[in-house]
Amino acid sequence: MRFFNTVQKNMSFVDVIASIEYFIRLDPDCRYRLAVGTDSQLKGRITCFATGIYIHREGRGAWGCICKRILNRQYTNLREKITKETSLTYEMVNMLNQELLTSLYDIAVRYENFDCRLEAHIDVGTRGETRKLIKEMVGYFEGMPVDAKIKPEAFVASSYANRYSRDTRVS
């Protein structure tokens, strides 16, 4: 799995974790939102899935990256496509939660104002056909320390990842 953004290319998951930790350590006495979301686009016989990771220091900047997966399969069924997007988001949220738990705990006990909410941004909303899938997709994250967000609050899936899912080239 390789990640990129507009400045950094070919990052490993370890590099992503280090970048998130560095970003937080620059100003640890703040509130953060760490959000993950996936979007996909069908291009001929393939489907491009882009998963975005986005850390936002509330009121003071953000850092993000993308991981693309190109699958040689057409996801034409809406339920199947949204389920795949949600499962990729779930996988990434779980990995981040496991890798960042200790370092975020260490920061939390040292800084009074530090807060970091983990969010899953799901590409479903109350308008259109995806409204029928909200309960099922949000259900993926029940029992996890994660806030599941849907459109219009799910900007990492519906905007950030969407921007990168349109291009099938892996950066």
PDB file of N, CA, C and O in Angstrom, residues 114-157:
ATOM      1  N   PHE A 114      -5.444  18.852  24.382  1.00  0.00           N
ATOM      2  CA  PHE A 114      -5.355  17.910  23.266  1.00  0.00           C
ATOM      3  C   PHE A 114      -6.610  17.048  23.189  1.00  0.00           C
ATOM      4  O   PHE A 114      -7.094  16.514  24.182  1.00  0.00           O
ATOM      5  N   ASP A 115      -7.120  16.946  21.985  1.00  0.00           N
ATOM      6  CA  ASP A 115      -8.261  16.071  21.706  1.00  0.00           C
ATOM      7  C   ASP A 115      -8.136  15.644  20.257  1.00  0.00           C
ATOM      8  O   ASP A 115      -7.850  16.469  19.382  1.00  0.00           O
ATOM      9  N   CYS A 116      -8.322  14.368  20.002  1.00  0.00           N
ATOM     10  CA  CYS A 116      -8.257  13.873  18.632  1.00  0.00           C
ATOM     11  C   CYS A 116      -9.413  12.911  18.410  1.00  0.00           C
ATOM     12  O   CYS A 116      -9.469  11.845  19.009  1.00  0.00           O
ATOM     13  N   ARG A 117     -10.344  13.328  17.570  1.00  0.00           N
ATOM     14  CA  ARG A 117     -11.478  12.483  17.222  1.00  0.00           C
ATOM     15  C   ARG A 117     -11.190  11.762  15.919  1.00  0.00           C
ATOM     16  O   ARG A 117     -10.745  12.365  14.944  1.00  0.00           O
ATOM     17  N   LEU A 118     -11.450  10.467  15.926  1.00  0.00           N
ATOM     18  CA  LEU A 118     -11.289   9.651  14.732  1.00  0.00           C
ATOM     19  C   LEU A 118     -12.646   9.544  14.045  1.00  0.00           C
ATOM     20  O   LEU A 118     -13.646   9.221  14.690  1.00  0.00           O
ATOM     21  N   GLU A 119     -12.668   9.853  12.747  1.00  0.00           N
ATOM     22  CA  GLU A 119     -13.921   9.862  11.996  1.00  0.00           C
ATOM     23  C   GLU A 119     -13.812   8.981  10.748  1.00  0.00           C
ATOM     24  O   GLU A 119     -12.782   8.966  10.083  1.00  0.00           O
ATOM     25  N   ALA A 120     -14.903   8.296  10.456  1.00  0.00           N
ATOM     26  CA  ALA A 120     -15.044   7.550   9.208  1.00  0.00           C
ATOM     27  C   ALA A 120     -16.030   8.321   8.338  1.00  0.00           C
ATOM     28  O   ALA A 120     -17.168   8.555   8.752  1.00  0.00           O
ATOM     29  N   HIS A 121     -15.602   8.737   7.173  1.00  0.00           N
ATOM     30  CA  HIS A 121     -16.455   9.483   6.254  1.00  0.00           C
ATOM     31  C   HIS A 121     -16.972   8.519   5.196  1.00  0.00           C
ATOM     32  O   HIS A 121     -16.197   7.972   4.410  1.00  0.00           O
ATOM     33  N   ILE A 122     -18.274   8.331   5.202  1.00  0.00           N
ATOM     34  CA  ILE A 122     -18.920   7.352   4.331  1.00  0.00           C
ATOM     35  C   ILE A 122     -19.647   8.083   3.208  1.00  0.00           C
ATOM     36  O   ILE A 122     -20.381   9.040   3.460  1.00  0.00           O
ATOM     37  N   ASP A 123     -19.469   7.613   1.997  1.00  0.00           N
ATOM     38  CA  ASP A 123     -19.996   8.292   0.810  1.00  0.00           C
ATOM     39  C   ASP A 123     -21.469   7.950   0.560  1.00  0.00           C
ATOM     40  O   ASP A 123     -21.844   7.485  -0.517  1.00  0.00           O
ATOM     41  N   VAL A 124     -22.298   8.179   1.581  1.00  0.00           N
ATOM     42  CA  VAL A 124     -23.748   8.016   1.473  1.00  0.00           C
ATOM     43  C   VAL A 124     -24.402   9.263   2.053  1.00  0.00           C
ATOM     44  O   VAL A 124     -23.785   9.979   2.838  1.00  0.00           O
ATOM     45  N   GLY A 125     -25.639   9.510   1.670  1.00  0.00           N
ATOM     46  CA  GLY A 125     -26.335  10.683   2.176  1.00  0.00           C
ATOM     47  C   GLY A 125     -27.838  10.503   2.150  1.00  0.00           C
ATOM     48  O   GLY A 125     -28.357   9.490   1.669  1.00  0.00           O
ATOM     49  N   THR A 126     -28.524  11.492   2.659  1.00  0.00           N
ATOM     50  CA  THR A 126     -29.981  11.413   2.779  1.00  0.00           C
ATOM     51  C   THR A 126     -30.699  11.682   1.465  1.00  0.00           C
ATOM     52  O   THR A 126     -31.907  11.510   1.382  1.00  0.00           O
ATOM     53  N   ARG A 127     -29.972  12.072   0.437  1.00  0.00           N
ATOM     54  CA  ARG A 127     -30.556  12.284  -0.891  1.00  0.00           C
ATOM     55  C   ARG A 127     -30.047  11.201  -1.833  1.00  0.00           C
ATOM     56  O   ARG A 127     -28.932  10.727  -1.711  1.00  0.00           O
ATOM     57  N   GLY A 128     -30.836  10.842  -2.773  1.00  0.00           N
ATOM     58  CA  GLY A 128     -30.421   9.863  -3.774  1.00  0.00           C
ATOM     59  C   GLY A 128     -30.542   8.427  -3.283  1.00  0.00           C
ATOM     60  O   GLY A 128     -31.030   8.149  -2.191  1.00  0.00           O
ATOM     61  N   GLU A 129     -30.074   7.526  -4.119  1.00  0.00           N
ATOM     62  CA  GLU A 129     -30.208   6.091  -3.855  1.00  0.00           C
ATOM     63  C   GLU A 129     -29.418   5.609  -2.639  1.00  0.00           C
ATOM     64  O   GLU A 129     -29.764   4.608  -2.037  1.00  0.00           O
ATOM     65  N   THR A 130     -28.354   6.306  -2.283  1.00  0.00           N
ATOM     66  CA  THR A 130     -27.518   5.835  -1.166  1.00  0.00           C
ATOM     67  C   THR A 130     -28.210   5.983   0.190  1.00  0.00           C
ATOM     68  O   THR A 130     -27.765   5.393   1.161  1.00  0.00           O
ATOM     69  N   ARG A 131     -29.300   6.730   0.248  1.00  0.00           N
ATOM     70  CA  ARG A 131     -30.007   6.904   1.532  1.00  0.00           C
ATOM     71  C   ARG A 131     -30.479   5.567   2.103  1.00  0.00           C
ATOM     72  O   ARG A 131     -30.561   5.393   3.307  1.00  0.00           O
ATOM     73  N   LYS A 132     -30.720   4.601   1.229  1.00  0.00           N
ATOM     74  CA  LYS A 132     -31.167   3.276   1.670  1.00  0.00           C
ATOM     75  C   LYS A 132     -30.040   2.484   2.341  1.00  0.00           C
ATOM     76  O   LYS A 132     -30.302   1.485   2.999  1.00  0.00           O
ATOM     77  N   LEU A 133     -28.802   2.941   2.171  1.00  0.00           N
ATOM     78  CA  LEU A 133     -27.646   2.204   2.682  1.00  0.00           C
ATOM     79  C   LEU A 133     -27.043   2.810   3.950  1.00  0.00           C
ATOM     80  O   LEU A 133     -26.094   2.254   4.508  1.00  0.00           O
ATOM     81  N   ILE A 134     -27.579   3.929   4.415  1.00  0.00           N
ATOM     82  CA  ILE A 134     -26.980   4.649   5.543  1.00  0.00           C
ATOM     83  C   ILE A 134     -26.840   3.769   6.774  1.00  0.00           C
ATOM     84  O   ILE A 134     -25.741   3.624   7.330  1.00  0.00           O
ATOM     85  N   LYS A 135     -27.921   3.183   7.219  1.00  0.00           N
ATOM     86  CA  LYS A 135     -27.897   2.400   8.460  1.00  0.00           C
ATOM     87  C   LYS A 135     -26.888   1.246   8.372  1.00  0.00           C
ATOM     88  O   LYS A 135     -26.111   1.002   9.291  1.00  0.00           O
ATOM     89  N   GLU A 136     -26.891   0.561   7.235  1.00  0.00           N
ATOM     90  CA  GLU A 136     -25.992  -0.572   7.040  1.00  0.00           C
ATOM     91  C   GLU A 136     -24.525  -0.141   7.052  1.00  0.00           C
ATOM     92  O   GLU A 136     -23.682  -0.769   7.703  1.00  0.00           O
ATOM     93  N   MET A 137     -24.196   0.954   6.359  1.00  0.00           N
ATOM     94  CA  MET A 137     -22.801   1.394   6.263  1.00  0.00           C
ATOM     95  C   MET A 137     -22.310   1.999   7.578  1.00  0.00           C
ATOM     96  O   MET A 137     -21.186   1.743   7.994  1.00  0.00           O
ATOM     97  N   VAL A 138     -23.142   2.768   8.244  1.00  0.00           N
ATOM     98  CA  VAL A 138     -22.775   3.333   9.549  1.00  0.00           C
ATOM     99  C   VAL A 138     -22.586   2.206  10.563  1.00  0.00           C
ATOM    100  O   VAL A 138     -21.732   2.289  11.444  1.00  0.00           O
ATOM    101  N   GLY A 139     -23.328   1.125  10.399  1.00  0.00           N
ATOM    102  CA  GLY A 139     -23.235  -0.026  11.289  1.00  0.00           C
ATOM    103  C   GLY A 139     -21.860  -0.670  11.327  1.00  0.00           C
ATOM    104  O   GLY A 139     -21.502  -1.304  12.314  1.00  0.00           O
ATOM    105  N   TYR A 140     -21.074  -0.503  10.250  1.00  0.00           N
ATOM    106  CA  TYR A 140     -19.702  -1.027  10.229  1.00  0.00           C
ATOM    107  C   TYR A 140     -18.895  -0.516  11.422  1.00  0.00           C
ATOM    108  O   TYR A 140     -18.000  -1.184  11.903  1.00  0.00           O
ATOM    109  N   PHE A 141     -19.183   0.700  11.852  1.00  0.00           N
ATOM    110  CA  PHE A 141     -18.331   1.378  12.829  1.00  0.00           C
ATOM    111  C   PHE A 141     -18.894   1.357  14.252  1.00  0.00           C
ATOM    112  O   PHE A 141     -18.281   1.928  15.149  1.00  0.00           O
ATOM    113  N   GLU A 142     -20.029   0.692  14.449  1.00  0.00           N
ATOM    114  CA  GLU A 142     -20.574   0.562  15.796  1.00  0.00           C
ATOM    115  C   GLU A 142     -19.611  -0.247  16.648  1.00  0.00           C
ATOM    116  O   GLU A 142     -19.029  -1.233  16.202  1.00  0.00           O
ATOM    117  N   GLY A 143     -19.408   0.194  17.867  1.00  0.00           N
ATOM    118  CA  GLY A 143     -18.509  -0.505  18.768  1.00  0.00           C
ATOM    119  C   GLY A 143     -17.058  -0.080  18.639  1.00  0.00           C
ATOM    120  O   GLY A 143     -16.203  -0.543  19.389  1.00  0.00           O
ATOM    121  N   MET A 144     -16.771   0.800  17.688  1.00  0.00           N
ATOM    122  CA  MET A 144     -15.411   1.324  17.525  1.00  0.00           C
ATOM    123  C   MET A 144     -15.389   2.751  18.070  1.00  0.00           C
ATOM    124  O   MET A 144     -16.415   3.433  18.057  1.00  0.00           O
ATOM    125  N   PRO A 145     -14.224   3.216  18.502  1.00  0.00           N
ATOM    126  CA  PRO A 145     -14.136   4.610  18.961  1.00  0.00           C
ATOM    127  C   PRO A 145     -14.036   5.577  17.779  1.00  0.00           C
ATOM    128  O   PRO A 145     -13.066   6.308  17.622  1.00  0.00           O
ATOM    129  N   VAL A 146     -15.066   5.549  16.933  1.00  0.00           N
ATOM    130  CA  VAL A 146     -15.054   6.290  15.675  1.00  0.00           C
ATOM    131  C   VAL A 146     -16.406   6.966  15.491  1.00  0.00           C
ATOM    132  O   VAL A 146     -17.449   6.367  15.752  1.00  0.00           O
ATOM    133  N   ASP A 147     -16.371   8.210  15.017  1.00  0.00           N
ATOM    134  CA  ASP A 147     -17.595   8.898  14.630  1.00  0.00           C
ATOM    135  C   ASP A 147     -17.816   8.648  13.144  1.00  0.00           C
ATOM    136  O   ASP A 147     -16.978   9.026  12.321  1.00  0.00           O
ATOM    137  N   ALA A 148     -18.908   8.002  12.797  1.00  0.00           N
ATOM    138  CA  ALA A 148     -19.241   7.768  11.387  1.00  0.00           C
ATOM    139  C   ALA A 148     -20.025   8.965  10.872  1.00  0.00           C
ATOM    140  O   ALA A 148     -21.040   9.348  11.449  1.00  0.00           O
ATOM    141  N   LYS A 149     -19.536   9.575   9.801  1.00  0.00           N
ATOM    142  CA  LYS A 149     -20.162  10.757   9.207  1.00  0.00           C
ATOM    143  C   LYS A 149     -20.660  10.417   7.808  1.00  0.00           C
ATOM    144  O   LYS A 149     -20.027   9.669   7.076  1.00  0.00           O
ATOM    145  N   ILE A 150     -21.805  10.991   7.461  1.00  0.00           N
ATOM    146  CA  ILE A 150     -22.358  10.843   6.112  1.00  0.00           C
ATOM    147  C   ILE A 150     -22.421  12.229   5.468  1.00  0.00           C
ATOM    148  O   ILE A 150     -22.209  13.245   6.132  1.00  0.00           O
ATOM    149  N   LYS A 151     -22.729  12.265   4.170  1.00  0.00           N
ATOM    150  CA  LYS A 151     -22.848  13.542   3.463  1.00  0.00           C
ATOM    151  C   LYS A 151     -23.911  14.409   4.144  1.00  0.00           C
ATOM    152  O   LYS A 151     -24.918  13.883   4.576  1.00  0.00           O
ATOM    153  N   PRO A 152     -23.716  15.665   4.283  1.00  0.00           N
ATOM    154  CA  PRO A 152     -22.648  16.493   3.726  1.00  0.00           C
ATOM    155  C   PRO A 152     -21.400  16.579   4.612  1.00  0.00           C
ATOM    156  O   PRO A 152     -20.419  17.206   4.231  1.00  0.00           O
ATOM    157  N   GLU A 153     -21.396  15.973   5.783  1.00  0.00           N
ATOM    158  CA  GLU A 153     -20.246  16.052   6.690  1.00  0.00           C
ATOM    159  C   GLU A 153     -19.096  15.135   6.282  1.00  0.00           C
ATOM    160  O   GLU A 153     -17.995  15.260   6.806  1.00  0.00           O
ATOM    161  N   ALA A 154     -19.321  14.224   5.347  1.00  0.00           N
ATOM    162  CA  ALA A 154     -18.314  13.230   4.945  1.00  0.00           C
ATOM    163  C   ALA A 154     -17.413  13.768   3.829  1.00  0.00           C
ATOM    164  O   ALA A 154     -17.241  13.147   2.790  1.00  0.00           O
ATOM    165  N   PHE A 155     -16.774  14.913   4.076  1.00  0.00           N
ATOM    166  CA  PHE A 155     -16.016  15.592   3.022  1.00  0.00           C
ATOM    167  C   PHE A 155     -14.782  14.826   2.552  1.00  0.00           C
ATOM    168  O   PHE A 155     -14.355  14.990   1.416  1.00  0.00           O
ATOM    169  N   VAL A 156     -14.189  13.974   3.393  1.00  0.00           N
ATOM    170  CA  VAL A 156     -12.996  13.247   2.948  1.00  0.00           C
ATOM    171  C   VAL A 156     -13.376  12.273   1.836  1.00  0.00           C
ATOM    172  O   VAL A 156     -12.662  12.143   0.846  1.00  0.00           O
ATOM    173  N   ALA A 157     -14.531  11.626   1.958  1.00  0.00           N
ATOM    174  CA  ALA A 157     -14.988  10.710   0.902  1.00  0.00           C
ATOM    175  C   ALA A 157     -15.559  11.475  -0.283  1.00  0.00           C
ATOM    176  O   ALA A 157     -15.181  11.221  -1.430  1.00  0.00           O
TER     177      ALA A 157
END
